[in-house]
Tab-separated table of C-alpha atoms in Angstrom:
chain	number	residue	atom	x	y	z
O	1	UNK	CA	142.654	68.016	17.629
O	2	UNK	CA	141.136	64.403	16.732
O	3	UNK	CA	138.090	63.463	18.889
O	4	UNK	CA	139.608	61.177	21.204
O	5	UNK	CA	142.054	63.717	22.164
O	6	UNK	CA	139.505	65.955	23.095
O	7	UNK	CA	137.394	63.421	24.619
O	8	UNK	CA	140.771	62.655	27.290
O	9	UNK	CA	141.579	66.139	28.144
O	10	UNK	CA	137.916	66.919	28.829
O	11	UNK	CA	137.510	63.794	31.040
O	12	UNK	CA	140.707	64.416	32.358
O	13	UNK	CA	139.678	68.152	33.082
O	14	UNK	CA	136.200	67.078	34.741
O	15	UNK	CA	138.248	64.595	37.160
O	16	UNK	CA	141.011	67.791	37.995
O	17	UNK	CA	138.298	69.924	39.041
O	18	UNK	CA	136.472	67.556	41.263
O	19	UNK	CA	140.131	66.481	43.135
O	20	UNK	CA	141.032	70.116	43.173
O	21	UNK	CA	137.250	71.287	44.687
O	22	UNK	CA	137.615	68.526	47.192
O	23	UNK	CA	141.041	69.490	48.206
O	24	UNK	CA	140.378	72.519	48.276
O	25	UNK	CA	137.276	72.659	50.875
O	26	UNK	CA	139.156	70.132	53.122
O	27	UNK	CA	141.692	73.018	53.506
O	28	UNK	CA	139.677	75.893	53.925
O	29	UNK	CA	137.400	74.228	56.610
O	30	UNK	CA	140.268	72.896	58.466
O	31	UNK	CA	141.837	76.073	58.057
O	32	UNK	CA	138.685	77.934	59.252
O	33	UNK	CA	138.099	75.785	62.220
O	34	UNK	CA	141.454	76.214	63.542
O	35	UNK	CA	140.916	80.314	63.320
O	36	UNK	CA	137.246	81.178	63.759
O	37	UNK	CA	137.561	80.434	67.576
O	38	UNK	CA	139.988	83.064	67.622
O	39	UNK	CA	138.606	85.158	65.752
O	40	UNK	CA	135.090	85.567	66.893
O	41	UNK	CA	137.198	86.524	70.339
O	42	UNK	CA	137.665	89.517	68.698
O	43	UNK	CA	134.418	89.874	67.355
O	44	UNK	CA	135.216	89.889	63.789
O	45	UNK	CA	132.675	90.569	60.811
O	46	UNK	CA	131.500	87.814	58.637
O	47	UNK	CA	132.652	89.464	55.815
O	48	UNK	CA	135.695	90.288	57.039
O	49	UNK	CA	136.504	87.005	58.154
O	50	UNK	CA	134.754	85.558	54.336
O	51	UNK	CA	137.865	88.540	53.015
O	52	UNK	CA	140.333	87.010	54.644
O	53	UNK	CA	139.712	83.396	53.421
O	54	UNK	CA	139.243	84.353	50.177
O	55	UNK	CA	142.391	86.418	49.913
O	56	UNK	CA	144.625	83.056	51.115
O	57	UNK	CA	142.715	81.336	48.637
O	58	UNK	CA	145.110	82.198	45.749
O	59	UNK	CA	148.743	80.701	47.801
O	60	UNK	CA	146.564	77.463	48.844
O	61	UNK	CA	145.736	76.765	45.413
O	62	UNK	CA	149.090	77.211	44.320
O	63	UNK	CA	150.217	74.726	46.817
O	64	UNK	CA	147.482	72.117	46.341
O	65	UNK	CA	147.339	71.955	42.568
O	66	UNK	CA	150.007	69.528	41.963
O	67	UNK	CA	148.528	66.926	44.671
O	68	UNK	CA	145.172	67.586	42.294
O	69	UNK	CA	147.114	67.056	39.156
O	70	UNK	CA	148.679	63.803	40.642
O	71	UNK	CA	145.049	62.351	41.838
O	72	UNK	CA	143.467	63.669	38.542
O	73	UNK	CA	145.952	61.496	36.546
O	74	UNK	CA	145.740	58.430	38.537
O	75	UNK	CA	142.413	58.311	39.013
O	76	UNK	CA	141.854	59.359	35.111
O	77	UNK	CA	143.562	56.231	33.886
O	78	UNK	CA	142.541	54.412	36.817
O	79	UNK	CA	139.033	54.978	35.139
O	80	UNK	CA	140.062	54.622	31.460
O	81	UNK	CA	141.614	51.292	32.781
O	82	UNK	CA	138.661	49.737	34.573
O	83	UNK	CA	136.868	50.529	31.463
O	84	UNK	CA	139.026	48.877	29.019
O	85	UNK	CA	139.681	51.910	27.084
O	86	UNK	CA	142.945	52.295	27.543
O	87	UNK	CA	143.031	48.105	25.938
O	88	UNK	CA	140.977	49.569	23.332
O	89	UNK	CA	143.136	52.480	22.752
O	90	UNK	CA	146.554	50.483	22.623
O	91	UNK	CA	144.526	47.676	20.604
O	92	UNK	CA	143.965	50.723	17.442
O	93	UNK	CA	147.832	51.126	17.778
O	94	UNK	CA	147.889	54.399	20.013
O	95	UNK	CA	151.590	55.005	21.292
O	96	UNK	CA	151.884	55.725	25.141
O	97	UNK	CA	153.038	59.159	24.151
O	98	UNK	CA	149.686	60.095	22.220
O	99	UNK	CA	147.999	59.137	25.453
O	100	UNK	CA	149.816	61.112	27.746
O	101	UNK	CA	149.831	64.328	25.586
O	102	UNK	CA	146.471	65.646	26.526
O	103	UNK	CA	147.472	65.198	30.235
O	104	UNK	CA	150.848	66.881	29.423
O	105	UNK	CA	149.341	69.716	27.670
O	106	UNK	CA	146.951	69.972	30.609
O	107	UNK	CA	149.680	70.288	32.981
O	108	UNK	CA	151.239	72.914	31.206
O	109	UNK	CA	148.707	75.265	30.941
O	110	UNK	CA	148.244	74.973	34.545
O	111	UNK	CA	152.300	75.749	35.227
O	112	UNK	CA	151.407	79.042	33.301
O	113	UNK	CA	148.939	80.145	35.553
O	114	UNK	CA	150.300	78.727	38.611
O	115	UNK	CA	153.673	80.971	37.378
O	116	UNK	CA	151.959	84.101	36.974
O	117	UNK	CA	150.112	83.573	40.432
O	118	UNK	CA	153.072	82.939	42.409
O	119	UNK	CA	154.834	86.548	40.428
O	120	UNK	CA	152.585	88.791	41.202
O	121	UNK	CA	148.830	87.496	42.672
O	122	UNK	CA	150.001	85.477	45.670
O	123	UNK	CA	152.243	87.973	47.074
O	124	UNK	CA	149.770	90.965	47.266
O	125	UNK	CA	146.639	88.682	48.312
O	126	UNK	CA	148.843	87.348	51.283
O	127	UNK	CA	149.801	90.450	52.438
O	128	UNK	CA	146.478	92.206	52.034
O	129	UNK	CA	144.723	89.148	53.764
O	130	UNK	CA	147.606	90.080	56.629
O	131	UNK	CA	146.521	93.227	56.893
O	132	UNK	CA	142.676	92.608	57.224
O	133	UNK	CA	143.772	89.553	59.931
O	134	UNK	CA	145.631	92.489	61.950
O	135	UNK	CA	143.505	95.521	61.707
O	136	UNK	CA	140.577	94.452	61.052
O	137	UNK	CA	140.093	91.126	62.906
O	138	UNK	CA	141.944	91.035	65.652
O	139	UNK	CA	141.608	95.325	66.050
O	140	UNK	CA	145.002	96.187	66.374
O	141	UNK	CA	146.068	99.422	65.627
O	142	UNK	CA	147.831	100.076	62.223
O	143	UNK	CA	151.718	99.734	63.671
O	144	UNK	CA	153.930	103.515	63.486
O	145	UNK	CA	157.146	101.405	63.813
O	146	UNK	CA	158.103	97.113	63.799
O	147	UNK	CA	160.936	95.646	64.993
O	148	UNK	CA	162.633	94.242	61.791
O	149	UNK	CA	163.282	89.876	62.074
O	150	UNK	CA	166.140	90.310	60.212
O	151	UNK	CA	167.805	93.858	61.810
O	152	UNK	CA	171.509	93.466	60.471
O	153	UNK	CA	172.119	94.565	56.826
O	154	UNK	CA	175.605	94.659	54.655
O	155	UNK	CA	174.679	97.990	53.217
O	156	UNK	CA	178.149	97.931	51.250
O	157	UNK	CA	181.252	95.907	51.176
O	158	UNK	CA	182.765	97.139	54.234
O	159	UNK	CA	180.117	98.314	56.264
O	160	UNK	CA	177.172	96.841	58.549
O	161	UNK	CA	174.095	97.839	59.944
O	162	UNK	CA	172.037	97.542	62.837
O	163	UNK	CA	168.468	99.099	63.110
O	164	UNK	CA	165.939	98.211	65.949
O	165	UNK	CA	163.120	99.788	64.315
O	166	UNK	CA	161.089	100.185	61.215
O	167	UNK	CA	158.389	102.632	60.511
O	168	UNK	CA	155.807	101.618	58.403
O	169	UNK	CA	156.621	102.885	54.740
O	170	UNK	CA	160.230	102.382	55.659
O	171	UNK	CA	161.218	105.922	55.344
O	172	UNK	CA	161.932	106.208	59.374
O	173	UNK	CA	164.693	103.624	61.110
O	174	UNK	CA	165.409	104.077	65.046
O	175	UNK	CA	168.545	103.273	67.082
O	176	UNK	CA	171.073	103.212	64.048
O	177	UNK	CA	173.863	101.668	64.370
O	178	UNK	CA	176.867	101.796	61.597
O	179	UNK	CA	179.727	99.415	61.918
O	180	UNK	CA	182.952	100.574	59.095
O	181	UNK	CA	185.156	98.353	58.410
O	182	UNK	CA	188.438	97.517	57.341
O	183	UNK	CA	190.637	95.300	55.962
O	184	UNK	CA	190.806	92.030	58.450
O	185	UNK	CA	187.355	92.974	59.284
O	186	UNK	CA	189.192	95.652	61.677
O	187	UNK	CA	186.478	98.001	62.784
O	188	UNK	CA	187.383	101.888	61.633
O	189	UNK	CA	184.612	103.906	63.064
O	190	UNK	CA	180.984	103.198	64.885
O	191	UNK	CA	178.294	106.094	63.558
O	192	UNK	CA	175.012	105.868	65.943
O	193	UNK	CA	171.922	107.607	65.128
O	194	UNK	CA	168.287	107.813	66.975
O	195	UNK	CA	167.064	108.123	64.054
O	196	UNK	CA	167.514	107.959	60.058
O	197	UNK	CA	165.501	109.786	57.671
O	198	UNK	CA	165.334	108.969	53.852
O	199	UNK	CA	164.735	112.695	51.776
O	200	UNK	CA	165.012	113.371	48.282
O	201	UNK	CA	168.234	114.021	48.660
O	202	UNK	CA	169.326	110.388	50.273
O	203	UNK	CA	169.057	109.406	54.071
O	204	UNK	CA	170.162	112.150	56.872
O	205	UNK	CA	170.778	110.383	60.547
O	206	UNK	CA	169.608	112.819	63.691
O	207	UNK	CA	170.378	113.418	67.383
O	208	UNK	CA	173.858	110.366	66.980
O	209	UNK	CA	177.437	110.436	67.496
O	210	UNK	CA	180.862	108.955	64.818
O	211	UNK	CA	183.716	107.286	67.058
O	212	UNK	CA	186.654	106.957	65.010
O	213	UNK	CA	189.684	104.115	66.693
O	214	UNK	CA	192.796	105.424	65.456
O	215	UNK	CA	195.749	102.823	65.315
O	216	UNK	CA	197.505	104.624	68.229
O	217	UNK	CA	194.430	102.778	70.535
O	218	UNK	CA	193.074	106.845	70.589
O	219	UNK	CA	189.019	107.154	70.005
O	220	UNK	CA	187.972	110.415	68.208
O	221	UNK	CA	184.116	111.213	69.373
O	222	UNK	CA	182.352	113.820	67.457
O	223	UNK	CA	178.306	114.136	67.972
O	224	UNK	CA	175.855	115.447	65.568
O	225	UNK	CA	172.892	117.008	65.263
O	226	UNK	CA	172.094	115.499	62.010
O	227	UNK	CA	173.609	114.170	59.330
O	228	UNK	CA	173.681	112.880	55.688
O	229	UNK	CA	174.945	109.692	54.771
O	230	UNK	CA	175.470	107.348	51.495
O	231	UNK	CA	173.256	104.142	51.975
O	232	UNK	CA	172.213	102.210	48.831
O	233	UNK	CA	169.097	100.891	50.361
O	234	UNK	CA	165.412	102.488	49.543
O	235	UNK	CA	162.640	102.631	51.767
O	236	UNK	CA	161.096	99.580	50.102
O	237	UNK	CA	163.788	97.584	50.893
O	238	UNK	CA	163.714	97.949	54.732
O	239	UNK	CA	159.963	96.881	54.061
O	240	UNK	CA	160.587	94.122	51.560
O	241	UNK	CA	163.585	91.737	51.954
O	242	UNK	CA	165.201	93.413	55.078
O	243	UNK	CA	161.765	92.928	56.901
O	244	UNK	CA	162.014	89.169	56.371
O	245	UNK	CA	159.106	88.649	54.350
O	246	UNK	CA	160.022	87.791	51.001
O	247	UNK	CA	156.819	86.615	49.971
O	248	UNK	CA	155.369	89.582	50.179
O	249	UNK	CA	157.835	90.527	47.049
O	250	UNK	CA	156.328	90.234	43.436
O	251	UNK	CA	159.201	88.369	41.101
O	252	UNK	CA	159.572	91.941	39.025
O	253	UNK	CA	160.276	93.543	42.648
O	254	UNK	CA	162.814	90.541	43.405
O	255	UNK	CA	164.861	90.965	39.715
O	256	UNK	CA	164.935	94.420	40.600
O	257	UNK	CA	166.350	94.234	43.739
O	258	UNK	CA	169.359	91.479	42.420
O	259	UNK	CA	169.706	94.222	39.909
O	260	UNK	CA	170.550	97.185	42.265
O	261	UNK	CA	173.164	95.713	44.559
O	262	UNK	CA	174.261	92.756	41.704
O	263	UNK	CA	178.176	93.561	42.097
O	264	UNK	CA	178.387	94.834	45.435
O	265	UNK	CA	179.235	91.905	47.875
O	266	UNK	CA	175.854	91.597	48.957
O	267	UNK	CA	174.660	87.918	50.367
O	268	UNK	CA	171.396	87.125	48.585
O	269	UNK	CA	171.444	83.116	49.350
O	270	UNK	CA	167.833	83.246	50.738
O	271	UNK	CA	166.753	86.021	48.398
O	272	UNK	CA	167.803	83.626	45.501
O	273	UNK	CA	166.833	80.369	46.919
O	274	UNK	CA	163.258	81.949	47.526
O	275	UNK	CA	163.112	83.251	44.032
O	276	UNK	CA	164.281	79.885	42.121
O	277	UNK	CA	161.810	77.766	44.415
O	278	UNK	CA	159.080	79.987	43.062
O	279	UNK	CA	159.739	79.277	39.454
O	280	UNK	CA	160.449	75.981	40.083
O	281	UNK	CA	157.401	74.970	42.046
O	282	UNK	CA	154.737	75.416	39.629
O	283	UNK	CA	156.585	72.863	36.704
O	284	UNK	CA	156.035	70.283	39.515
O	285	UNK	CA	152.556	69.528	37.624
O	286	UNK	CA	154.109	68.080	34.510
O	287	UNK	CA	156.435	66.039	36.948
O	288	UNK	CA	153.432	64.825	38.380
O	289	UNK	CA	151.755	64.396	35.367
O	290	UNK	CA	155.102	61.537	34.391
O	291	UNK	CA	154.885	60.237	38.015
O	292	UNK	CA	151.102	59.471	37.448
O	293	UNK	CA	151.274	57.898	34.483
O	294	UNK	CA	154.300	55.519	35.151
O	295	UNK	CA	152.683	54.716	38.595
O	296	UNK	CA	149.270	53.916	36.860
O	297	UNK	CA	150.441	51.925	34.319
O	298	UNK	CA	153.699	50.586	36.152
O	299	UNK	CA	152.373	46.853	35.894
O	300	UNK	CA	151.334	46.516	32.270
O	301	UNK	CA	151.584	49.074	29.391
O	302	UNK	CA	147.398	48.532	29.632
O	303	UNK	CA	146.333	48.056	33.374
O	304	UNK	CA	146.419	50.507	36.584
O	305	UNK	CA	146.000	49.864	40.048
O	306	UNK	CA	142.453	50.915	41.888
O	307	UNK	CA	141.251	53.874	42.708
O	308	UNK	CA	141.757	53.890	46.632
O	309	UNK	CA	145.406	52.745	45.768
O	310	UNK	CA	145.902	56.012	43.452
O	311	UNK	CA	144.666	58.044	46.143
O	312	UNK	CA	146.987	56.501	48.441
O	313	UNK	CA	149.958	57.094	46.204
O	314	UNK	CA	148.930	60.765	45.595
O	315	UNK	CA	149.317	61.338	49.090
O	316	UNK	CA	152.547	59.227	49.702
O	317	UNK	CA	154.212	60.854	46.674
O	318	UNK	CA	152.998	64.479	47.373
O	319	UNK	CA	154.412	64.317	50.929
O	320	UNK	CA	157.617	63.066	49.810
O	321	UNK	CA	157.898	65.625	47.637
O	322	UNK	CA	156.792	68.697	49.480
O	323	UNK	CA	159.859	67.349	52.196
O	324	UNK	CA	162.235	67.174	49.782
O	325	UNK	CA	160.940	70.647	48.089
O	326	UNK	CA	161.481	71.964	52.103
O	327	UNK	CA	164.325	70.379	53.050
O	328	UNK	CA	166.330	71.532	49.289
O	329	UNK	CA	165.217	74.908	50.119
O	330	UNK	CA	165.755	75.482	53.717
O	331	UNK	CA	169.707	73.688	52.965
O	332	UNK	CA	169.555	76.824	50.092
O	333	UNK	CA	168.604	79.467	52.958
O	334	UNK	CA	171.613	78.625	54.690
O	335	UNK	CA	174.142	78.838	51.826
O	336	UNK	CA	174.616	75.299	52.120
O	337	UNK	CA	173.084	74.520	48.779
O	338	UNK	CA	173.533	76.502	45.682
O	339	UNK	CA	170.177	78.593	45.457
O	340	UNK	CA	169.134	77.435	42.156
O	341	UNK	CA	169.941	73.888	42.783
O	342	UNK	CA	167.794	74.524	45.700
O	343	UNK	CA	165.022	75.702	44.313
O	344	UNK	CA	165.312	72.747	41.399
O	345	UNK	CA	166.620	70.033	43.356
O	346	UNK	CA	163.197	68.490	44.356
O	347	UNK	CA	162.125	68.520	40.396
O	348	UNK	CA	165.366	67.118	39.002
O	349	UNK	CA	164.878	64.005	41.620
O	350	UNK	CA	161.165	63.687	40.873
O	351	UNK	CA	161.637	64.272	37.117
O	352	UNK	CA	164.344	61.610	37.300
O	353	UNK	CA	162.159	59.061	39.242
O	354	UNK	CA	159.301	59.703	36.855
O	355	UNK	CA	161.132	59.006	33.544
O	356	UNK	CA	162.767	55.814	35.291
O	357	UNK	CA	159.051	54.346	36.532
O	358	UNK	CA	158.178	55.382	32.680
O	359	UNK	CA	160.657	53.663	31.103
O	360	UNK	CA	159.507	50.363	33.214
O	361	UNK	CA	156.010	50.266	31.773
O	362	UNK	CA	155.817	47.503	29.523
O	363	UNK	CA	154.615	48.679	25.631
């Protein structure tokens, strides 16, 4: 590592840090502002309320860090420009490439971390900060039972369910409702249950009734005390995916789930989309990293534009971004995109309009 490379990446570092600070603190005071009137209606702790901020800290800096990377890089050659190093630089015979390799390597190492945040980190802070905002905050009581957002499930190929209630843990559903089908989605029997216990030995449904339509236009009804049925969803799925809240899933937890019902006619298009947009968004940094450069340097191969215009352009070209980023995946949620063009589709455009800016900067 020659001295000039170092002396780039640690500018380049100091300049990241200072966008990413400043960032950073506009979000968090904005963020508190909007709350702590709310809050301090429920007369909330300090440190309770300091717990809650600093448990969303880890999904805000995953979603600010490539608008930091993209100011850092502008404003880095912005400042190498206005200094006549990067005439210098070019003047010894230093390729474009060289230059940009301490900002790519950069960028890299912050896609690692931003990739093992978003698998595991993120999703437990945000749900414990959740949990403190609930209980703690705003004193409610700790729920026995929700009422699922999502409360139809394919639990196999030919059969649906509807549940109306969830207790916590996921080991209790209320007001069952089984739906068999057959072929021509022609509905065979209706199984309803007050409840559904999950035992060792599978789930049991209590206190319900089976109607059976026979082709003659007959319906066989035969209640129940209780009784076992064949469901291949766990407990932690009626708390997980079922419950809405995929974010809340680590990426192990989401593989394993794919795993368990790959095979088995399940829909998973918002599962999937959610999963692929989560690898995908933390690569955005080395896109951002190309963008900067070719914007900085779009009008020679040795001048950039000023420092208030690379701020401007940050902004312009993070917004556009994060809609296209929304928009891919929110087309992906609803099947209308294939998930992992979904989740992709904002970096392939960006990646593309990077390398075409790059290719325009004059050597």
């Amino acid at each position: 590592m020659t001295i000039l490379f170092r002396y780039i990446l640690r500018e380049y570092a100091k300049i990241f840090l200072m966008c990413f600070s400043g960032l950073m603190t506009i979000y968090l005071v904005i963020d508190f502002f909007e709350k702590v009137r709310r809050f301090l209606r429920y007369d909330a702790s300090m440190l309770d309320v300091l717990s809650y901020f600093a448990l969303k800290t880890p999904a805000i800096s995953f979603q600010i860090t490539p608008l930091a990377i993209l100011m850092a890089t502008l404003l880095t050659l912005g400042l190498f420009s206005r200094n006549n190093e990067i005439t210098a630089m070019r003047s010894c015979g230093i390729s474009l490439p060289w230059i940009a390799s301490p900002f790519l390597i950069f960028a890299m190492g912050i896609s690692l971390i931003l990739l093992s945040f978003s698998s595991t980190v993120i999703p437990l802070a945000s749900e414990k900060a959740e949990q403190i905002r609930l209980v703690k905050i705003e004193k409610k009581p700790a729920p026995l039972a929700v009422k699922p957002p999502r409360p139809w499930a394919r639990t196999d190929a030919n059969t649906l369910m509807h549940i109306s209630a969830i207790e916590i843990g996921g080991a209790v559903l209320h007001n069952v409702h089984l739906y068999h089908l057959q072929d021509g989605f022609r509905l065979d029997r209706m199984t309803e249950a007050a409840t559904a216990h999950y035992t060792p030995e599978g789930w049991v449904l209590s206190q319900g009734n089976q109607r059976r339509f026979n082709p003659n236009g007959t319906v066989a009804l035969v209640e129940f005390t209780q009784q076992p049925i064949e469901l291949s969803l766990i407990p932690d799925d009626f708390t997980t995916w079922l419950a809405g809240d995929s974010e809340t899933m680590t990426a192990r937890e989401i593989r394993h789930y794919l795993a368990r019902f790959k095979g088995e006619g399940f829909s998973f298009s918002r599962l999937l989309t959610d999963y692929y947009g989560r690898l995908a968004f933390p690569f955005v940094t080395l896109i951002m990293v190309v963008v900067g450069i070719a914007l900085s340097l779009r009008r020679s191969g040795v001048r950039g534009g000023s420092m208030a215009m690379g701020i401007g352009q940050a902004f312009v070209v993070g917004f556009c971004y994060w809609t296209t980023h929304s928009i891919a995946i929110a087309l992906g949620r609803g099947g209308a995109l294939n998930p992992m063009l979904a989740g992709w589709m904002a970096n392939l455009l960006f990646a593309s309009f990077g390398l075409y800016l790059l290719l325009k900067v004059r050597y």
